[in-house]
PDB file of C-alpha atoms in Angstrom:
ATOM      1  CA  MET A   1       0.981  12.679 -45.585  1.00 59.00           C
ATOM      2  CA  LYS A   2      -2.553  12.826 -46.932  1.00 59.00           C
ATOM      3  CA  ARG A   3      -3.777  16.249 -48.017  1.00 60.00           C
ATOM      4  CA  CYS A   4      -7.089  17.103 -46.448  1.00 67.00           C
ATOM      5  CA  SER A   5     -10.170  18.513 -48.096  1.00 59.00           C
ATOM      6  CA  SER A   6     -11.170  22.010 -47.148  1.00 53.00           C
ATOM      7  CA  THR A   7     -14.612  22.998 -45.946  1.00 50.00           C
ATOM      8  CA  PRO A   8     -15.462  26.728 -45.999  1.00 48.00           C
ATOM      9  CA  ASN A   9     -16.067  28.320 -42.581  1.00 55.00           C
ATOM     10  CA  ARG A  10     -15.556  25.021 -40.772  1.00 58.00           C
ATOM     11  CA  GLY A  11     -14.012  26.735 -37.750  1.00 61.00           C
ATOM     12  CA  GLU A  12     -17.015  28.990 -37.196  1.00 62.00           C
ATOM     13  CA  ASP A  13     -19.440  26.108 -37.756  1.00 61.00           C
ATOM     14  CA  LEU A  14     -17.633  23.905 -35.246  1.00 64.00           C
ATOM     15  CA  LYS A  15     -17.475  26.622 -32.587  1.00 64.00           C
ATOM     16  CA  ARG A  16     -21.216  27.215 -32.966  1.00 64.00           C
ATOM     17  CA  TYR A  17     -21.999  23.504 -32.693  1.00 63.00           C
ATOM     18  CA  ALA A  18     -19.579  23.027 -29.794  1.00 64.00           C
ATOM     19  CA  ARG A  19     -21.792  25.406 -27.818  1.00 62.00           C
ATOM     20  CA  THR A  20     -24.786  23.079 -28.138  1.00 59.00           C
ATOM     21  CA  PRO A  21     -25.169  21.539 -24.677  1.00 52.00           C
ATOM     22  CA  LEU A  22     -25.217  17.772 -24.283  1.00 50.00           C
ATOM     23  CA  SER A  23     -27.867  18.197 -21.632  1.00 43.00           C
ATOM     24  CA  PRO A  24     -30.398  20.937 -20.889  1.00 41.00           C
ATOM     25  CA  ASN A  25     -28.134  22.097 -18.046  1.00 43.00           C
ATOM     26  CA  ALA A  26     -27.511  25.854 -18.489  1.00 42.00           C
ATOM     27  CA  GLU A  27     -24.081  25.577 -16.887  1.00 47.00           C
ATOM     28  CA  ASP A  28     -22.945  23.197 -19.658  1.00 44.00           C
ATOM     29  CA  ALA A  29     -24.021  25.694 -22.311  1.00 43.00           C
ATOM     30  CA  GLU A  30     -22.220  28.515 -20.508  1.00 47.00           C
ATOM     31  CA  ASN A  31     -18.988  26.482 -20.278  1.00 49.00           C
ATOM     32  CA  ALA A  32     -19.213  25.592 -23.971  1.00 46.00           C
ATOM     33  CA  ASP A  33     -19.545  29.299 -24.863  1.00 47.00           C
ATOM     34  CA  GLU A  34     -16.523  30.117 -22.712  1.00 52.00           C
ATOM     35  CA  ASN A  35     -14.449  27.315 -24.282  1.00 49.00           C
ATOM     36  CA  ALA A  36     -15.253  28.514 -27.802  1.00 48.00           C
ATOM     37  CA  GLU A  37     -14.389  32.138 -26.895  1.00 49.00           C
ATOM     38  CA  ASN A  38     -11.111  31.026 -25.291  1.00 48.00           C
ATOM     39  CA  ALA A  39     -10.242  29.081 -28.437  1.00 46.00           C
ATOM     40  CA  ASP A  40     -10.570  32.327 -30.423  1.00 43.00           C
ATOM     41  CA  ALA A  41      -8.593  34.415 -27.942  1.00 44.00           C
ATOM     42  CA  ASN A  42      -5.754  31.909 -27.681  1.00 41.00           C
ATOM     43  CA  CYS A  43      -5.394  31.485 -31.445  1.00 44.00           C
ATOM     44  CA  ILE A  44      -4.695  35.099 -32.377  1.00 42.00           C
ATOM     45  CA  ARG A  45      -1.018  35.292 -33.421  1.00 43.00           C
ATOM     46  CA  PRO A  46       0.162  32.353 -31.309  1.00 45.00           C
ATOM     47  CA  SER A  47       3.721  32.257 -30.068  1.00 49.00           C
ATOM     48  CA  PRO A  48       5.270  28.765 -29.802  1.00 50.00           C
ATOM     49  CA  PRO A  49       3.954  27.943 -26.278  1.00 58.00           C
ATOM     50  CA  ARG A  50       0.556  29.445 -27.104  1.00 58.00           C
ATOM     51  CA  GLU A  51       0.526  27.600 -30.429  1.00 61.00           C
ATOM     52  CA  MET A  52       0.361  24.281 -28.564  1.00 62.00           C
ATOM     53  CA  ARG A  53      -2.499  25.572 -26.387  1.00 67.00           C
ATOM     54  CA  CYS A  54      -4.256  26.818 -29.511  1.00 74.00           C
ATOM     55  CA  LYS A  55      -4.024  23.441 -31.239  1.00 77.00           C
ATOM     56  CA  SER A  56      -5.219  21.700 -28.110  1.00 80.00           C
ATOM     57  CA  LYS A  57      -8.206  24.031 -27.761  1.00 87.00           C
ATOM     58  CA  VAL A  58      -9.106  23.671 -31.448  1.00 88.00           C
ATOM     59  CA  LEU A  59      -9.051  19.884 -31.083  1.00 90.00           C
ATOM     60  CA  GLN A  60     -11.204  20.064 -27.959  1.00 92.00           C
ATOM     61  CA  VAL A  61     -13.782  22.350 -29.587  1.00 93.00           C
ATOM     62  CA  THR A  62     -13.826  20.204 -32.736  1.00 94.00           C
ATOM     63  CA  LEU A  63     -14.300  16.951 -30.849  1.00 95.00           C
ATOM     64  CA  GLN A  64     -16.894  18.541 -28.578  1.00 95.00           C
ATOM     65  CA  ALA A  65     -18.902  19.675 -31.616  1.00 95.00           C
ATOM     66  CA  MET A  66     -18.634  16.221 -33.193  1.00 96.00           C
ATOM     67  CA  ALA A  67     -19.762  14.507 -29.978  1.00 96.00           C
ATOM     68  CA  ARG A  68     -22.726  16.836 -29.530  1.00 96.00           C
ATOM     69  CA  ASN A  69     -23.914  16.587 -33.136  1.00 96.00           C
ATOM     70  CA  PRO A  70     -23.329  13.008 -34.326  1.00 96.00           C
ATOM     71  CA  GLN A  71     -26.118  13.115 -36.926  1.00 96.00           C
ATOM     72  CA  ASN A  72     -25.146  16.490 -38.419  1.00 97.00           C
ATOM     73  CA  LEU A  73     -23.255  15.696 -41.632  1.00 96.00           C
ATOM     74  CA  GLN A  74     -21.808  19.209 -41.946  1.00 96.00           C
ATOM     75  CA  VAL A  75     -20.358  19.152 -38.426  1.00 96.00           C
ATOM     76  CA  GLN A  76     -18.958  15.650 -38.876  1.00 96.00           C
ATOM     77  CA  THR A  77     -17.416  16.486 -42.267  1.00 96.00           C
ATOM     78  CA  SER A  78     -15.836  19.676 -40.944  1.00 95.00           C
ATOM     79  CA  GLY A  79     -14.591  17.863 -37.849  1.00 96.00           C
ATOM     80  CA  CYS A  80     -12.982  15.101 -39.919  1.00 95.00           C
ATOM     81  CA  ALA A  81     -11.272  17.738 -42.091  1.00 94.00           C
ATOM     82  CA  VAL A  82      -9.899  19.517 -38.992  1.00 93.00           C
ATOM     83  CA  LEU A  83      -8.628  16.202 -37.590  1.00 94.00           C
ATOM     84  CA  CYS A  84      -7.087  15.323 -40.955  1.00 93.00           C
ATOM     85  CA  ASP A  85      -5.230  18.650 -41.007  1.00 91.00           C
ATOM     86  CA  ALA A  86      -4.135  18.268 -37.388  1.00 90.00           C
ATOM     87  CA  ALA A  87      -2.903  14.720 -38.009  1.00 90.00           C
ATOM     88  CA  ARG A  88      -0.632  16.052 -40.756  1.00 88.00           C
ATOM     89  CA  GLY A  89       1.304  17.881 -38.036  1.00 78.00           C
ATOM     90  CA  GLN A  90       3.961  16.722 -35.639  1.00 69.00           C
ATOM     91  CA  VAL A  91       3.912  13.562 -33.555  1.00 58.00           C
ATOM     92  CA  GLY A  92       2.697  15.542 -30.534  1.00 64.00           C
ATOM     93  CA  ASP A  93      -0.419  16.405 -32.501  1.00 80.00           C
ATOM     94  CA  HIS A  94      -1.098  12.687 -32.993  1.00 85.00           C
ATOM     95  CA  ASP A  95      -0.894  12.161 -29.246  1.00 85.00           C
ATOM     96  CA  SER A  96      -3.353  15.002 -28.621  1.00 88.00           C
ATOM     97  CA  ILE A  97      -5.811  13.682 -31.191  1.00 91.00           C
ATOM     98  CA  LEU A  98      -5.714  10.232 -29.626  1.00 90.00           C
ATOM     99  CA  ARG A  99      -5.828  11.558 -26.047  1.00 90.00           C
ATOM    100  CA  TYR A 100      -8.927  13.701 -26.703  1.00 91.00           C
ATOM    101  CA  GLY A 101     -10.827  10.862 -28.402  1.00 93.00           C
ATOM    102  CA  GLY A 102     -10.244  11.816 -32.018  1.00 94.00           C
ATOM    103  CA  LEU A 103      -9.897   8.217 -33.161  1.00 94.00           C
ATOM    104  CA  ASP A 104     -13.322   7.293 -31.786  1.00 95.00           C
ATOM    105  CA  SER A 105     -14.837  10.440 -33.307  1.00 96.00           C
ATOM    106  CA  LEU A 106     -13.424   9.580 -36.732  1.00 96.00           C
ATOM    107  CA  LEU A 107     -14.718   6.020 -36.570  1.00 94.00           C
ATOM    108  CA  LEU A 108     -18.167   7.105 -35.388  1.00 95.00           C
ATOM    109  CA  ALA A 109     -18.377   9.684 -38.184  1.00 95.00           C
ATOM    110  CA  LEU A 110     -17.390   7.073 -40.773  1.00 94.00           C
ATOM    111  CA  LYS A 111     -19.938   4.637 -39.404  1.00 93.00           C
ATOM    112  CA  ALA A 112     -22.778   7.171 -39.384  1.00 94.00           C
ATOM    113  CA  HIS A 113     -21.980   9.037 -42.603  1.00 94.00           C
ATOM    114  CA  GLY A 114     -19.727   6.733 -44.617  1.00 89.00           C
ATOM    115  CA  LYS A 115     -21.909   7.223 -47.701  1.00 91.00           C
ATOM    116  CA  ASP A 116     -20.653  10.799 -48.011  1.00 93.00           C
ATOM    117  CA  ALA A 117     -17.503  10.863 -50.154  1.00 92.00           C
ATOM    118  CA  ARG A 118     -16.097  14.096 -48.683  1.00 92.00           C
ATOM    119  CA  LEU A 119     -16.463  12.898 -45.094  1.00 94.00           C
ATOM    120  CA  SER A 120     -14.990   9.508 -46.008  1.00 92.00           C
ATOM    121  CA  ALA A 121     -12.001  11.139 -47.708  1.00 92.00           C
ATOM    122  CA  SER A 122     -11.269  13.373 -44.706  1.00 93.00           C
ATOM    123  CA  ALA A 123     -11.766  10.614 -42.143  1.00 93.00           C
ATOM    124  CA  CYS A 124      -9.632   8.133 -44.082  1.00 91.00           C
ATOM    125  CA  GLY A 125      -6.993  10.832 -44.608  1.00 91.00           C
ATOM    126  CA  ALA A 126      -6.899  11.543 -40.878  1.00 92.00           C
ATOM    127  CA  LEU A 127      -6.555   7.835 -40.108  1.00 92.00           C
ATOM    128  CA  ALA A 128      -3.748   7.522 -42.667  1.00 91.00           C
ATOM    129  CA  ASN A 129      -1.956  10.553 -41.242  1.00 91.00           C
ATOM    130  CA  LEU A 130      -2.316   9.238 -37.693  1.00 90.00           C
ATOM    131  CA  SER A 131      -0.891   5.901 -38.793  1.00 90.00           C
ATOM    132  CA  VAL A 132       2.494   7.394 -39.695  1.00 87.00           C
ATOM    133  CA  GLU A 133       3.721   6.867 -36.133  1.00 84.00           C
ATOM    134  CA  ALA A 134       4.075   3.258 -34.940  1.00 83.00           C
ATOM    135  CA  ASP A 135       2.237   3.614 -31.599  1.00 86.00           C
ATOM    136  CA  ALA A 136      -0.657   5.470 -33.196  1.00 83.00           C
ATOM    137  CA  ARG A 137      -0.769   2.931 -36.039  1.00 87.00           C
ATOM    138  CA  LEU A 138      -1.260   0.135 -33.500  1.00 88.00           C
ATOM    139  CA  ARG A 139      -4.090   2.027 -31.812  1.00 90.00           C
ATOM    140  CA  VAL A 140      -5.759   2.787 -35.161  1.00 88.00           C
ATOM    141  CA  GLY A 141      -5.598  -0.883 -36.163  1.00 87.00           C
ATOM    142  CA  ALA A 142      -6.788  -2.133 -32.777  1.00 91.00           C
ATOM    143  CA  ALA A 143      -9.807   0.203 -32.911  1.00 90.00           C
ATOM    144  CA  GLY A 144     -11.098  -1.498 -36.059  1.00 86.00           C
ATOM    145  CA  ALA A 145     -10.272   1.376 -38.398  1.00 83.00           C
ATOM    146  CA  ILE A 146      -8.905  -0.859 -41.148  1.00 83.00           C
ATOM    147  CA  GLU A 147     -12.291  -2.481 -41.719  1.00 84.00           C
ATOM    148  CA  GLN A 148     -14.012   0.903 -41.881  1.00 83.00           C
ATOM    149  CA  VAL A 149     -11.438   2.272 -44.332  1.00 80.00           C
ATOM    150  CA  VAL A 150     -11.892  -0.782 -46.549  1.00 82.00           C
ATOM    151  CA  ASN A 151     -15.677  -0.316 -46.418  1.00 81.00           C
ATOM    152  CA  ALA A 152     -15.307   3.354 -47.373  1.00 81.00           C
ATOM    153  CA  LEU A 153     -13.030   2.450 -50.283  1.00 76.00           C
ATOM    154  CA  ARG A 154     -15.512  -0.161 -51.505  1.00 80.00           C
ATOM    155  CA  GLN A 155     -18.420   2.220 -51.195  1.00 80.00           C
ATOM    156  CA  HIS A 156     -16.655   4.988 -53.099  1.00 80.00           C
ATOM    157  CA  HIS A 157     -14.898   2.797 -55.660  1.00 71.00           C
ATOM    158  CA  GLY A 158     -14.535   4.843 -58.812  1.00 70.00           C
ATOM    159  CA  ASN A 159     -15.049   8.154 -56.978  1.00 68.00           C
ATOM    160  CA  ARG A 160     -12.074  10.390 -56.644  1.00 61.00           C
ATOM    161  CA  MET A 161     -11.715  10.654 -52.875  1.00 52.00           C
TER     162      MET A 161
END
């Protein structure tokens, strides 16, 4: 499995950006605040059943922040690193990442910010980690990820990703 780059304070950054409403609707902002607070509460010393809820909530908050801030390089880089770490986990984690739209988020981040070596390394690492399982590998390939990975490798040729 691909080791993922670490970004300091990425969890706090993503929770803050997940609170940014997609629309000016106050109810959306309130729900985003509640989701971020629940992610914190559910992740304190998780027992096995709570651990699954914690991972799910972290993925949701991460993907929500990425969707709400597509042009923010810091949010996208942190989100790709979180997805890379999550994809190193068990097969169930792969299913959750795919179910919540993680594949699309990774590809959009690569497309928008592929010139950044750190983001490219995390996104490509997440795609590689997702591709360990056969079903996920088919979905990654069908989504056009191979072309984007090749483009990232070409762009960062000679860089240590």
